[in-house]
PDB file of C-alpha atoms in Angstrom:
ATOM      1  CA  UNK A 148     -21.876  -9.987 -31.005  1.00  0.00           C
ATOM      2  CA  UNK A 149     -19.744 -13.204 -32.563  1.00  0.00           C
ATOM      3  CA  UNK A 150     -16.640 -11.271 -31.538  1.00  0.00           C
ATOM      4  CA  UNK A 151     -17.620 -10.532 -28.160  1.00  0.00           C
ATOM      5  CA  UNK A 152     -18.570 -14.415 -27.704  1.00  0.00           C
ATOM      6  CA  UNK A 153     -15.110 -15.305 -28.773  1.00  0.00           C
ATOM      7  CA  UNK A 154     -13.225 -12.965 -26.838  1.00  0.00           C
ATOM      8  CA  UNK A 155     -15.243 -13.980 -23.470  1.00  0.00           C
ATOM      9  CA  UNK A 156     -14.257 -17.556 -22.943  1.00  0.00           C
ATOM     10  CA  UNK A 157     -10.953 -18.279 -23.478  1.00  0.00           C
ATOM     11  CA  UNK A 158     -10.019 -21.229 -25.997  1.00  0.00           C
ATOM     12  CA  UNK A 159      -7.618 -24.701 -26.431  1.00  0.00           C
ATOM     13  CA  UNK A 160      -6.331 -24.061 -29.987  1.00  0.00           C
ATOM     14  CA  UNK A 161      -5.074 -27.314 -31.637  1.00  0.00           C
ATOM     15  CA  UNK A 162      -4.120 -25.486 -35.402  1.00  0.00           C
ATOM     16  CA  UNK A 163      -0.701 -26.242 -34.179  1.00  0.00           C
ATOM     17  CA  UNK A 164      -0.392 -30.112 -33.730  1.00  0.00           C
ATOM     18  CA  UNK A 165      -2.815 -30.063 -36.666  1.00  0.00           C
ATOM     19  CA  UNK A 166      -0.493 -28.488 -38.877  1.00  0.00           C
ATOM     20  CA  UNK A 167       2.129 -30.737 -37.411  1.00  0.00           C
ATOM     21  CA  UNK A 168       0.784 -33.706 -39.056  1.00  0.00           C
ATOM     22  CA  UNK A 169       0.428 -32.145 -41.426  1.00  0.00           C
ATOM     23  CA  UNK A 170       4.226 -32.283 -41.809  1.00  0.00           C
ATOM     24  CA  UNK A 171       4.171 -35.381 -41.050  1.00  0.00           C
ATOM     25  CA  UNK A 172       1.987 -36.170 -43.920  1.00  0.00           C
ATOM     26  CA  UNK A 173       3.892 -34.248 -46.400  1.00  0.00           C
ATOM     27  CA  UNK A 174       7.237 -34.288 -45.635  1.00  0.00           C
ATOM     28  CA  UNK A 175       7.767 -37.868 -44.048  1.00  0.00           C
ATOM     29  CA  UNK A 176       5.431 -40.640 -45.773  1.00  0.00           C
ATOM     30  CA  UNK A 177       3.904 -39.414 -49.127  1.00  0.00           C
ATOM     31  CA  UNK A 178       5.687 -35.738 -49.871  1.00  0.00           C
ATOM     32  CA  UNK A 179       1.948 -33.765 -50.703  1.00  0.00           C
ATOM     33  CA  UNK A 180      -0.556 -32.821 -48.557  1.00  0.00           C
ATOM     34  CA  UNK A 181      -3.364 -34.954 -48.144  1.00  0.00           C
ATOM     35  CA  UNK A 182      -6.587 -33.867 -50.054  1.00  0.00           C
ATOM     36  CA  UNK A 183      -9.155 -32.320 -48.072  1.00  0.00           C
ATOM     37  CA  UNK A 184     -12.533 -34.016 -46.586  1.00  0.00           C
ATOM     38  CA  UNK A 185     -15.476 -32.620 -45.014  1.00  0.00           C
ATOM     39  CA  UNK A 186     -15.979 -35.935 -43.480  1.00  0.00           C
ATOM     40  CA  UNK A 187     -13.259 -38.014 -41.246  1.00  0.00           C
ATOM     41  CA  UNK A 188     -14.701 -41.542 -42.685  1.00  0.00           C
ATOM     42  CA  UNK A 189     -17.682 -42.244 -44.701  1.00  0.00           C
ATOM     43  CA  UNK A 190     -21.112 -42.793 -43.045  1.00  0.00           C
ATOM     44  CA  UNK A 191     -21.544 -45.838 -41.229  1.00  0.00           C
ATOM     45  CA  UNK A 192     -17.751 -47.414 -42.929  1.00  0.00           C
ATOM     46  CA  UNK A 193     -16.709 -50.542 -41.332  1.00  0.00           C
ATOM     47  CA  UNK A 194     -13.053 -50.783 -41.440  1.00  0.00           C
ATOM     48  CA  UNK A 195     -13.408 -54.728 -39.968  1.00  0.00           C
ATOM     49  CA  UNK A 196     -15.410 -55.770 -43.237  1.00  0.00           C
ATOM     50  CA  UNK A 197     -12.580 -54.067 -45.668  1.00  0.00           C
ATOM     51  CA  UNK A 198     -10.819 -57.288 -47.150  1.00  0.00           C
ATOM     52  CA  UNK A 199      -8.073 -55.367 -49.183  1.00  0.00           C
ATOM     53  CA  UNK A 200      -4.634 -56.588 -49.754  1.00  0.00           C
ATOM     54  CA  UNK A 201      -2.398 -56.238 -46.388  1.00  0.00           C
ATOM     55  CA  UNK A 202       0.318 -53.908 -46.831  1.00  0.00           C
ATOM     56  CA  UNK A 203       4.018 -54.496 -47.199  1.00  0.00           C
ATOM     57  CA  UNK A 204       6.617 -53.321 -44.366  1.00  0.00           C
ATOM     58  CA  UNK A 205       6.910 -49.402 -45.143  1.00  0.00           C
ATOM     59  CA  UNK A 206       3.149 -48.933 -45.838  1.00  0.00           C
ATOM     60  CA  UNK A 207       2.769 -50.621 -42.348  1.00  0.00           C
ATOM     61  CA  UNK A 208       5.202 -48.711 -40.549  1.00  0.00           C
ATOM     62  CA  UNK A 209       3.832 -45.163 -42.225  1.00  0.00           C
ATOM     63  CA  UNK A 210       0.141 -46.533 -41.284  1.00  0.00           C
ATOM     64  CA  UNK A 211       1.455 -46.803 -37.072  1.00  0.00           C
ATOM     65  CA  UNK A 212       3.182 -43.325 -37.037  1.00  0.00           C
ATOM     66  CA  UNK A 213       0.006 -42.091 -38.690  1.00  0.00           C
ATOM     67  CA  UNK A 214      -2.095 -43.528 -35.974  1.00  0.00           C
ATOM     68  CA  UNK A 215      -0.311 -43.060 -33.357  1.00  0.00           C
ATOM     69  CA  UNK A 216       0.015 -38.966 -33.961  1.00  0.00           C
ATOM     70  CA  UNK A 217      -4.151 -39.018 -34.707  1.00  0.00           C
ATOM     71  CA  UNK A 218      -4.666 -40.296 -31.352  1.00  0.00           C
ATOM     72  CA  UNK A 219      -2.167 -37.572 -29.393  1.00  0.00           C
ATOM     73  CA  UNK A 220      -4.342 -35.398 -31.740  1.00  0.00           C
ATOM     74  CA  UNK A 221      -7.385 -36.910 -29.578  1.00  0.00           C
ATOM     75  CA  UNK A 222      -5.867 -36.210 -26.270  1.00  0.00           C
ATOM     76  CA  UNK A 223      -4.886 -32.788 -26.595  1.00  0.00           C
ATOM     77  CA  UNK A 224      -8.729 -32.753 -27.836  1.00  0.00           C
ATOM     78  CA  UNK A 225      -9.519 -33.530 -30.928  1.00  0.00           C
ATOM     79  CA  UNK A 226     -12.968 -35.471 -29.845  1.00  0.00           C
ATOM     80  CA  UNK A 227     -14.500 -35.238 -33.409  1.00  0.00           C
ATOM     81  CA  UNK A 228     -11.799 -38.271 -34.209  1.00  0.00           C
ATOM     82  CA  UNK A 229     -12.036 -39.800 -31.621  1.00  0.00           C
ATOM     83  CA  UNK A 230     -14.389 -43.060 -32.835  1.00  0.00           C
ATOM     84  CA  UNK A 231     -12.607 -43.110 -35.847  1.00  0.00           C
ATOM     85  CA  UNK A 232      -9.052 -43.694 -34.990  1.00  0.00           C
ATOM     86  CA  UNK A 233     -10.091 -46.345 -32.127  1.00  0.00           C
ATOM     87  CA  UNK A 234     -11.728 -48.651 -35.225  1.00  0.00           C
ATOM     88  CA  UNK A 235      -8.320 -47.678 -37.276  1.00  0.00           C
ATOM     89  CA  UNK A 236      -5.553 -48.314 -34.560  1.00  0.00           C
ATOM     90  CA  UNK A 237      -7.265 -51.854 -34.539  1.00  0.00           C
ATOM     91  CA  UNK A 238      -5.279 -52.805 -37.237  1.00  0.00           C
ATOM     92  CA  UNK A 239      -1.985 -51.179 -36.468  1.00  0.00           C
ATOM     93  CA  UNK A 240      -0.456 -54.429 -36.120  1.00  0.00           C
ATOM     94  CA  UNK A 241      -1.099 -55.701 -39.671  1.00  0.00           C
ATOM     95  CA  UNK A 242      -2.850 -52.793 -41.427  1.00  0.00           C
ATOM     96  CA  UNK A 243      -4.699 -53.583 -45.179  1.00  0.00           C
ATOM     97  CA  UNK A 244      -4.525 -51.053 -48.241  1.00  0.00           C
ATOM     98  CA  UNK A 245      -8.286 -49.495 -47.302  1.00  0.00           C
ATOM     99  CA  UNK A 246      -7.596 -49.319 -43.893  1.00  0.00           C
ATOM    100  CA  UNK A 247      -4.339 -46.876 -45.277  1.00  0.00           C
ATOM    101  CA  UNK A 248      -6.795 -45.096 -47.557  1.00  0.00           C
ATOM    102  CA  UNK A 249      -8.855 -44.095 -44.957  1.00  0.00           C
ATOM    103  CA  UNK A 250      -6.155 -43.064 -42.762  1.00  0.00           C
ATOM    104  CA  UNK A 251      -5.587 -40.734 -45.530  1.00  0.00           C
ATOM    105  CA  UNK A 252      -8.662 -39.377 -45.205  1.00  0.00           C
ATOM    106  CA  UNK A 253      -8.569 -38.677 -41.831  1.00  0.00           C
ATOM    107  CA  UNK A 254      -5.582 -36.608 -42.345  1.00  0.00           C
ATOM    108  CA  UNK A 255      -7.129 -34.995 -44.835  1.00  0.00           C
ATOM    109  CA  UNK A 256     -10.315 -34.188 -42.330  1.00  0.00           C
ATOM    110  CA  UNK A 257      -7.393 -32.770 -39.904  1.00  0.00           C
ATOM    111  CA  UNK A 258      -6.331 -30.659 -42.844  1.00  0.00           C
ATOM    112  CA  UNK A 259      -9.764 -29.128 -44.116  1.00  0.00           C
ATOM    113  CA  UNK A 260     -10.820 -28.561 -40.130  1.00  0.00           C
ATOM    114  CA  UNK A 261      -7.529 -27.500 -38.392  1.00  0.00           C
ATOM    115  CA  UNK A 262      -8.978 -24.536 -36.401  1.00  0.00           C
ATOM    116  CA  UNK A 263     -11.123 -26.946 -33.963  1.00  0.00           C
ATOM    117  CA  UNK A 264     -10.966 -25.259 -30.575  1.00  0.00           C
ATOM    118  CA  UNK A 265     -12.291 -26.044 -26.953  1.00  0.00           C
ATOM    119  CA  UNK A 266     -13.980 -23.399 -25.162  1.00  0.00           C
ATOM    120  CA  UNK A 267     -13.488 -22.651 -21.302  1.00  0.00           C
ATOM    121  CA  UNK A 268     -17.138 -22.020 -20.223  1.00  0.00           C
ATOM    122  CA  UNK A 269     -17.031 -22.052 -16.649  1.00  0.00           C
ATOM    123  CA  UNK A 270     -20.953 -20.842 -16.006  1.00  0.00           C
ATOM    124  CA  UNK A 271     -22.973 -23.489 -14.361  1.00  0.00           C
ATOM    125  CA  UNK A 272     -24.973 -25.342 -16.991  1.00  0.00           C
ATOM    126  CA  UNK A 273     -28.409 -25.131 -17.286  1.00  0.00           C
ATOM    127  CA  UNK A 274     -30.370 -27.908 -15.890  1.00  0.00           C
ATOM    128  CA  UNK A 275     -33.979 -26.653 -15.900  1.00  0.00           C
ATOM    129  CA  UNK A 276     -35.055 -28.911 -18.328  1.00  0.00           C
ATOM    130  CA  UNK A 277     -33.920 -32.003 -16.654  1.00  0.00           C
ATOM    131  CA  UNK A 278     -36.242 -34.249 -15.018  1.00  0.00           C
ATOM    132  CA  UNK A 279     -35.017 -34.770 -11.683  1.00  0.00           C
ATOM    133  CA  UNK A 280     -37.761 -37.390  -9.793  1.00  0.00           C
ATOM    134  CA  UNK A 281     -36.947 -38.028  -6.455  1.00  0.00           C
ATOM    135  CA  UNK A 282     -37.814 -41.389  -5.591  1.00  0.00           C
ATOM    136  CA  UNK A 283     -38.093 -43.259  -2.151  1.00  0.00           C
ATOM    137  CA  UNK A 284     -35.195 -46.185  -2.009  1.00  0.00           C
ATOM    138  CA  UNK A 285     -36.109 -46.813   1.426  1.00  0.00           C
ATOM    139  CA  UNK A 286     -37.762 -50.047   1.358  1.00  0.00           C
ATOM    140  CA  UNK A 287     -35.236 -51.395  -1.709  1.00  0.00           C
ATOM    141  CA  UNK A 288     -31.943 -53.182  -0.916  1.00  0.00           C
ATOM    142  CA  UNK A 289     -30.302 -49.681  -1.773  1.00  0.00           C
ATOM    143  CA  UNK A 290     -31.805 -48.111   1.481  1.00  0.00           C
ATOM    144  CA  UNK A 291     -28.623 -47.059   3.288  1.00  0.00           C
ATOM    145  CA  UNK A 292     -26.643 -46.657   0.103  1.00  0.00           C
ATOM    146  CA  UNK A 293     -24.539 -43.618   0.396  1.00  0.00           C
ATOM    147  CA  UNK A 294     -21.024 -42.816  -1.396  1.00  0.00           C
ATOM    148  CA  UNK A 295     -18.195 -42.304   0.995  1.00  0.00           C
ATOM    149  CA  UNK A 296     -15.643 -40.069   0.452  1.00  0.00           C
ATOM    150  CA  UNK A 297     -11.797 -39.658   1.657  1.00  0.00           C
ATOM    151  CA  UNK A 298     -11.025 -38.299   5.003  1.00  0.00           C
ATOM    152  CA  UNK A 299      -7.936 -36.354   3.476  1.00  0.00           C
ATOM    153  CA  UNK A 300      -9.479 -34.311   1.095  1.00  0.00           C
ATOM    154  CA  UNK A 301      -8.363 -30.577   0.903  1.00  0.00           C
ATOM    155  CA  UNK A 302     -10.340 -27.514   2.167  1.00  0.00           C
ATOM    156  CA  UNK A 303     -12.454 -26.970  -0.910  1.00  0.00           C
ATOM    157  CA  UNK A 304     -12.059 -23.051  -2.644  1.00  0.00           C
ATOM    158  CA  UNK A 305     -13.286 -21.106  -4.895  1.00  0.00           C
ATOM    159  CA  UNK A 306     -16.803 -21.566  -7.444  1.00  0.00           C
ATOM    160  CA  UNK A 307     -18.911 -24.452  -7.397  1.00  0.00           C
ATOM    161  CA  UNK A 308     -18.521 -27.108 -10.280  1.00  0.00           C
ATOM    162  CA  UNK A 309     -21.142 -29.071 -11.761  1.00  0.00           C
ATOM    163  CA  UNK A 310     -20.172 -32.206 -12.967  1.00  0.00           C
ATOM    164  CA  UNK A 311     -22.202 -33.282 -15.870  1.00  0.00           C
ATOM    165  CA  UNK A 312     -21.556 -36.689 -18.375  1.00  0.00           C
ATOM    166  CA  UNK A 313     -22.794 -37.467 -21.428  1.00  0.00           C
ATOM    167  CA  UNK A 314     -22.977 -41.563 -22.120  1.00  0.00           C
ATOM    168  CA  UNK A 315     -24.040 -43.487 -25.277  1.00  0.00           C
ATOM    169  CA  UNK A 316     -23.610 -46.598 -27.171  1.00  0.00           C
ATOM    170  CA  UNK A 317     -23.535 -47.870 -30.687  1.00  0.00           C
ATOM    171  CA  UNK A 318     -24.514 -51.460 -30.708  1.00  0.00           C
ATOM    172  CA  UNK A 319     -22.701 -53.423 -33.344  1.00  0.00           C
ATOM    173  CA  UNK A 320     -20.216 -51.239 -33.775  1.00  0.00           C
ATOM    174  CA  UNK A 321     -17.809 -54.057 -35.312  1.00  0.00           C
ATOM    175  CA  UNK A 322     -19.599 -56.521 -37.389  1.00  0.00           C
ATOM    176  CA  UNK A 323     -16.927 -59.130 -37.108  1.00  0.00           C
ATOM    177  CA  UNK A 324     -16.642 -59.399 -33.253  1.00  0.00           C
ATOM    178  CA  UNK A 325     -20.302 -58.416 -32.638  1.00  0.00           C
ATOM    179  CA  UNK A 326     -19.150 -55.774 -29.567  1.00  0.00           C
ATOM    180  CA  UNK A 327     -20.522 -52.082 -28.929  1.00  0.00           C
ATOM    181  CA  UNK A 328     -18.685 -49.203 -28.368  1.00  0.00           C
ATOM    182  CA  UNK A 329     -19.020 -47.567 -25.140  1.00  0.00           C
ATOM    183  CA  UNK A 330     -19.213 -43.423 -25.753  1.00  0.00           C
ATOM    184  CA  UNK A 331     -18.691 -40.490 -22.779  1.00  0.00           C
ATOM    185  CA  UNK A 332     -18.480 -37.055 -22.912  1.00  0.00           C
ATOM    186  CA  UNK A 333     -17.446 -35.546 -19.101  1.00  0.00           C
ATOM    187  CA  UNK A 334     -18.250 -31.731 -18.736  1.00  0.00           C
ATOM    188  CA  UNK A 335     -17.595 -29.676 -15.694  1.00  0.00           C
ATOM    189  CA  UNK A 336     -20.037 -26.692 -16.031  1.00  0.00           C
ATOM    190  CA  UNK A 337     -20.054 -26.143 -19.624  1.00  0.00           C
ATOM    191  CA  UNK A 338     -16.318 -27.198 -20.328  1.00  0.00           C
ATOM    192  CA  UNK A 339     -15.383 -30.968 -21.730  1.00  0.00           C
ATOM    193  CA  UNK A 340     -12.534 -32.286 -20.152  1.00  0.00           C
ATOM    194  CA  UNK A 341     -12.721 -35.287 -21.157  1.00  0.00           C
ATOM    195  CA  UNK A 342     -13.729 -38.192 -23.538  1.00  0.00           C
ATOM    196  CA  UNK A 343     -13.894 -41.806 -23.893  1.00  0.00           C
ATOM    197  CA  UNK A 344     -14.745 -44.544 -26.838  1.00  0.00           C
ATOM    198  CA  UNK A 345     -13.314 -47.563 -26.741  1.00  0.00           C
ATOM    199  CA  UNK A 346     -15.397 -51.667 -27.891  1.00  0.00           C
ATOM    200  CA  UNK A 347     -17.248 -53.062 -24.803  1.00  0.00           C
ATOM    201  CA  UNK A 348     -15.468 -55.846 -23.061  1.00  0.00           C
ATOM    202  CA  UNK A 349     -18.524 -58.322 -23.575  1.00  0.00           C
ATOM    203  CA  UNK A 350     -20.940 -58.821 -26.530  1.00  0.00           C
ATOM    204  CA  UNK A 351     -24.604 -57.666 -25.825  1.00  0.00           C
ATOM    205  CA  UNK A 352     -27.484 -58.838 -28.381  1.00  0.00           C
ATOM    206  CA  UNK A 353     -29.231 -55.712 -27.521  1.00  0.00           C
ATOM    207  CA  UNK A 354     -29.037 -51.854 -27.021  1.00  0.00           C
ATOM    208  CA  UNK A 355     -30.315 -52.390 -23.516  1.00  0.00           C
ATOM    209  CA  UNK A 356     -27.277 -54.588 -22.522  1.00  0.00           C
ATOM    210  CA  UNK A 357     -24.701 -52.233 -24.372  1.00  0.00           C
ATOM    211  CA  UNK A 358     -26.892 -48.931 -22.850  1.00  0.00           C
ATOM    212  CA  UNK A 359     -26.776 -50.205 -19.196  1.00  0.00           C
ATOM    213  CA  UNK A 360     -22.621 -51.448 -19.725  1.00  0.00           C
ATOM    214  CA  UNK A 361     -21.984 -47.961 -21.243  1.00  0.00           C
ATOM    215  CA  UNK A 362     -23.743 -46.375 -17.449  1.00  0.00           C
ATOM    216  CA  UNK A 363     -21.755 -48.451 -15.337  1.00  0.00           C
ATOM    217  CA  UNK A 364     -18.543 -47.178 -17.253  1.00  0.00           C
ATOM    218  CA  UNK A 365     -19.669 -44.116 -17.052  1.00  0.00           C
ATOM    219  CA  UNK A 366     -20.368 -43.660 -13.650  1.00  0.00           C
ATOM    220  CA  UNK A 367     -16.756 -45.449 -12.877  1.00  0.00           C
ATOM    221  CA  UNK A 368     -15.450 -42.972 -14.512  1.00  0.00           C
ATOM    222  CA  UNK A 369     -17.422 -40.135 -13.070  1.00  0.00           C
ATOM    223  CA  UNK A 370     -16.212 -41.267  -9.288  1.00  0.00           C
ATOM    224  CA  UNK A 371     -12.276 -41.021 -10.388  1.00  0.00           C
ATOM    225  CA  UNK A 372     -13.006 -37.445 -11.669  1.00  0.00           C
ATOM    226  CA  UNK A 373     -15.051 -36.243  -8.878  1.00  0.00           C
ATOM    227  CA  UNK A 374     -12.590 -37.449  -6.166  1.00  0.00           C
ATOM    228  CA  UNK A 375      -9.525 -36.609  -8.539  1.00  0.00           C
ATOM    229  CA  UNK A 376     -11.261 -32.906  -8.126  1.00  0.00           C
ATOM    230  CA  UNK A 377     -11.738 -33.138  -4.349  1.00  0.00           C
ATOM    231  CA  UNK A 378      -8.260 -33.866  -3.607  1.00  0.00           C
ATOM    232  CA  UNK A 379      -7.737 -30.561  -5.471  1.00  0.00           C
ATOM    233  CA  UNK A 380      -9.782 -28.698  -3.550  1.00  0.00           C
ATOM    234  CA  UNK A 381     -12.267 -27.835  -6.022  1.00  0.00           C
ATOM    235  CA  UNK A 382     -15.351 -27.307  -4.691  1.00  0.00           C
ATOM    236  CA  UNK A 383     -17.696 -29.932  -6.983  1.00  0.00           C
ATOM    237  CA  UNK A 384     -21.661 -30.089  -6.213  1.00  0.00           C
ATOM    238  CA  UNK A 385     -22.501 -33.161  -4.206  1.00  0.00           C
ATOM    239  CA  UNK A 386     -25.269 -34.942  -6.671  1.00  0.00           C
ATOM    240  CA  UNK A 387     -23.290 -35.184 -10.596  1.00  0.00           C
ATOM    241  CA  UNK A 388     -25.497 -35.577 -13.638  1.00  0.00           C
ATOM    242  CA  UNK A 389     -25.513 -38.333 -15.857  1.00  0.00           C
ATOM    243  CA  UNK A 390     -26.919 -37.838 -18.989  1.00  0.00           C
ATOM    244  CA  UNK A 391     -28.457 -40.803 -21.532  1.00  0.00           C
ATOM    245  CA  UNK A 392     -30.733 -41.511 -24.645  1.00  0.00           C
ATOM    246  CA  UNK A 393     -31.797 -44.903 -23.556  1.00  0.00           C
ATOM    247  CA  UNK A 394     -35.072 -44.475 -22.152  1.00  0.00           C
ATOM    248  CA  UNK A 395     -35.584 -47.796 -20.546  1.00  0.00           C
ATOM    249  CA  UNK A 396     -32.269 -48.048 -19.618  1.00  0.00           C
ATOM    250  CA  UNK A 397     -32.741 -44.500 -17.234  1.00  0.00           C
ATOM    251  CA  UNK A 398     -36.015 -45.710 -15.891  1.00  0.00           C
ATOM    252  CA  UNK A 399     -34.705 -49.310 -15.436  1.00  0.00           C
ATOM    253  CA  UNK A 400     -31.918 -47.638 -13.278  1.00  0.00           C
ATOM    254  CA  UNK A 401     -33.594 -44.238 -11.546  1.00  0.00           C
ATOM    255  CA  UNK A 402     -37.263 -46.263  -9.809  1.00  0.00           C
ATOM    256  CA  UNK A 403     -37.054 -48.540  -7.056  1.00  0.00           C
ATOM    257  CA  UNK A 404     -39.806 -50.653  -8.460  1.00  0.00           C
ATOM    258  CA  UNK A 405     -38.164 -51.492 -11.518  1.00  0.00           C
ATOM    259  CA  UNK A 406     -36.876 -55.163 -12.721  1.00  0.00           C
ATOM    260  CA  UNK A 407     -34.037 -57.230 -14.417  1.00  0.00           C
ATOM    261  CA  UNK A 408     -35.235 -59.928 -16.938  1.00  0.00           C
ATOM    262  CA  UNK A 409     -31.348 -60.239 -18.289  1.00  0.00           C
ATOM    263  CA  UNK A 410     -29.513 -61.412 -15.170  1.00  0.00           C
ATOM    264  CA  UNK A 411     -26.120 -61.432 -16.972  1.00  0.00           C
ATOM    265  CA  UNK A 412     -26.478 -57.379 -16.602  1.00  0.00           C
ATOM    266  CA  UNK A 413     -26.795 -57.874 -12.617  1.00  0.00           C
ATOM    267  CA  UNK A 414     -23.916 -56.607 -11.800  1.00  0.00           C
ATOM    268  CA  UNK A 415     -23.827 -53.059 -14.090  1.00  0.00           C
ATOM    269  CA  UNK A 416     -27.597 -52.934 -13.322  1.00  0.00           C
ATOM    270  CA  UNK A 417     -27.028 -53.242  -9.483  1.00  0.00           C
ATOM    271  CA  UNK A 418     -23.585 -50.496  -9.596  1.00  0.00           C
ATOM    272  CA  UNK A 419     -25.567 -47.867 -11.456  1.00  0.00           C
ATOM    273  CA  UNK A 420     -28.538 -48.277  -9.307  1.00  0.00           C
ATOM    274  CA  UNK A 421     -26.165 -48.177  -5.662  1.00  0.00           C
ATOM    275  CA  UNK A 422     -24.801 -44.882  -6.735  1.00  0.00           C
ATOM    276  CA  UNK A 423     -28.077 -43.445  -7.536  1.00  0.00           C
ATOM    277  CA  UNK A 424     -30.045 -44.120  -4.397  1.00  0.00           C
ATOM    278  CA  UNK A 425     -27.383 -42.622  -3.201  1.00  0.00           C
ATOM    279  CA  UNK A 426     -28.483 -39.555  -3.949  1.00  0.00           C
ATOM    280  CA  UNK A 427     -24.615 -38.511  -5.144  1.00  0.00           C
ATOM    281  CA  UNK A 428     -25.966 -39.167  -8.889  1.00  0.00           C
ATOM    282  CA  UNK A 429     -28.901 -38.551 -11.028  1.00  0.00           C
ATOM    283  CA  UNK A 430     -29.740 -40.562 -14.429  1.00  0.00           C
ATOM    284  CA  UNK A 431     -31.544 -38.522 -16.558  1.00  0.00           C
ATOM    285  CA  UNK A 432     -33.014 -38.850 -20.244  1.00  0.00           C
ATOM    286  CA  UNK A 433     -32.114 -36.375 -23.469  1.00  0.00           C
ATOM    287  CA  UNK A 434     -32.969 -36.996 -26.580  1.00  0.00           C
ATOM    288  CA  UNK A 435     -30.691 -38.869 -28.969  1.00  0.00           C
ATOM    289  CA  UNK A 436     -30.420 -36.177 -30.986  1.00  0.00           C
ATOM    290  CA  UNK A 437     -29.368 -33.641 -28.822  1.00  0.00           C
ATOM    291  CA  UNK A 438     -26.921 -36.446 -27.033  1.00  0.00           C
ATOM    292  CA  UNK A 439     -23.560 -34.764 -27.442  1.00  0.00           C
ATOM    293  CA  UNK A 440     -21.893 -38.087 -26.915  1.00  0.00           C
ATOM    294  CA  UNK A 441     -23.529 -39.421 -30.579  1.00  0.00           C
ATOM    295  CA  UNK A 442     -20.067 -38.045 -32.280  1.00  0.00           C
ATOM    296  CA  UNK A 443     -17.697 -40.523 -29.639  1.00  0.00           C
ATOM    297  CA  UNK A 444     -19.772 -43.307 -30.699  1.00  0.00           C
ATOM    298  CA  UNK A 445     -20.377 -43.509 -34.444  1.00  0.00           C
ATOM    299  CA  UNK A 446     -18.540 -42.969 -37.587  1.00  0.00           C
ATOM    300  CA  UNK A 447     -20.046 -40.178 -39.007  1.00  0.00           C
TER     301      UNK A 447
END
């Protein structure tokens, strides 16, 4: 039944470029292969608080080729990384001796899980579960919101597409700064295409702020993608799904009636809530641990 799975959907196989750095590893910088690890970094590491010696000139340069063939390892889809080579390329500049340690490991992560693939599922996803609540924006300053799209879009063709996005945020994700990382997971039908975790701009002193920053990123994003798609002629389902774990931050959002007490969050408050009375969008609450997004925004 496994087989039949497999053979069904075709697959993005990245044993290739993993076995390239592999190479890199071996026959490059250190000669060996790195020792394998079930585990990119350990739980909850903080490479900001590691107060190592720096290292000299050749450890440095070996530490910025290292990093910088991790994160084409993250674009061609490696998304279990992806978290844990934005804290490391931090420190590309002027790298210390635990920072290059746990480098290492991640290579050694790469080794251990090199068959990582990406699965085409094109069948709409299954939104039965979701709580859709229609709400009446009509006497709220989001009345005649709608989202306008371009006049010179192609003829669309072909099956529907249902874009769905996945958004979370780890407060305090750098100790030393203070700033969140912003996590999102975009899916058309059942298919990631693509992924996104990168520190928050600003500094919030709670998961609300970094929550609601992470939604108005998210649904930035989600525009560029669904008019990127329209311009192909692809055929995408007028209202896209949003996906969070923040519960106040989806009610604070979704109902009309709803308040601000944090007015420096005015203007991410005000976006997310424009596109949804829209009717375009929907912000709707999973579980955090069920949130696929979790593994773009800590170090696990």
């Amino acid at each position: 039944m496994l087989d039949e799975w497999h053979k069904r959907y075709p697959k993005l196989k990245l044993k290739r470029y993993a076995s390239n750095t592999e190479k890199l590893f071996r026959k490059i910088i250190y000669g060996h292969l790195p020792p394998e690890k079930r585990h990119p970094m350990e739980p909850n590491c903080h490479p900001e608080l590691d107060t190592s010696d720096f290292c000299d000139e050749e450890d440095t340069r070996n530490y910025q080729s290292m990093v910088g063939a991790v994160q084409w390892a993250v674009s061609l889809g490696r998304i279990d990384i992806n978290v844990h080579i934005m804290s490391l390329g931090s420190f590309r500049s002027q790298p210390r001796v635990g920072h290059l340690e746990m480098i290492k490991r991640l290579y050694g992560y790469l080794r251990k899980f090199k068959h990582a693939t990406i699965r085409f599922r094109t069948r709409l996803p299954d939104t039965t579960d979701m709580d859709f609540t229609e709400y009446d924006w009509s006497r709220s300053p989001y009345a005649d919101a709608k989202e306008e799209y371009p006049a010179n879009i192609a003829k669309a063709r072909g099956k529907a597409v249902q874009q769905v996005t996945y958004v979370d945020a780890n407060l305090y994700h750098d100790m030393l700064s203070g700033k969140a990382v912003t996590a999102l997971l975009h899916m058309l039908n059942q298919t990631p295409i693509d992924w996104f975790s990168k520190k928050q701009a600003t500094v919030e002193t709670a998961t609300f702020g970094s929550e609601n920053v992470a939604a108005r990123t998210a649904i930035e994003q989600m525009k560029t993608i669904k008019y990127t798609l329209l311009y192909l002629g692809v055929p995408v389902i007028d209202r896209s799904i949003l996906v969070g774990d923040n519960k106040s931050v989806v009610d604070c959002t979704s109902q009309p009636h709803s308040r601000l007490a944090k007015r420096h969050l005015m203007l991410s408050y005000h976006y997310v809530r424009d596109a949804i009375a829209s009717g375009n969008y929907a912000f709707v609450w999973l579980n955090g641990k069920d949130n696929p997004a979790d593994i773009l925004s800590k170090h696990w």
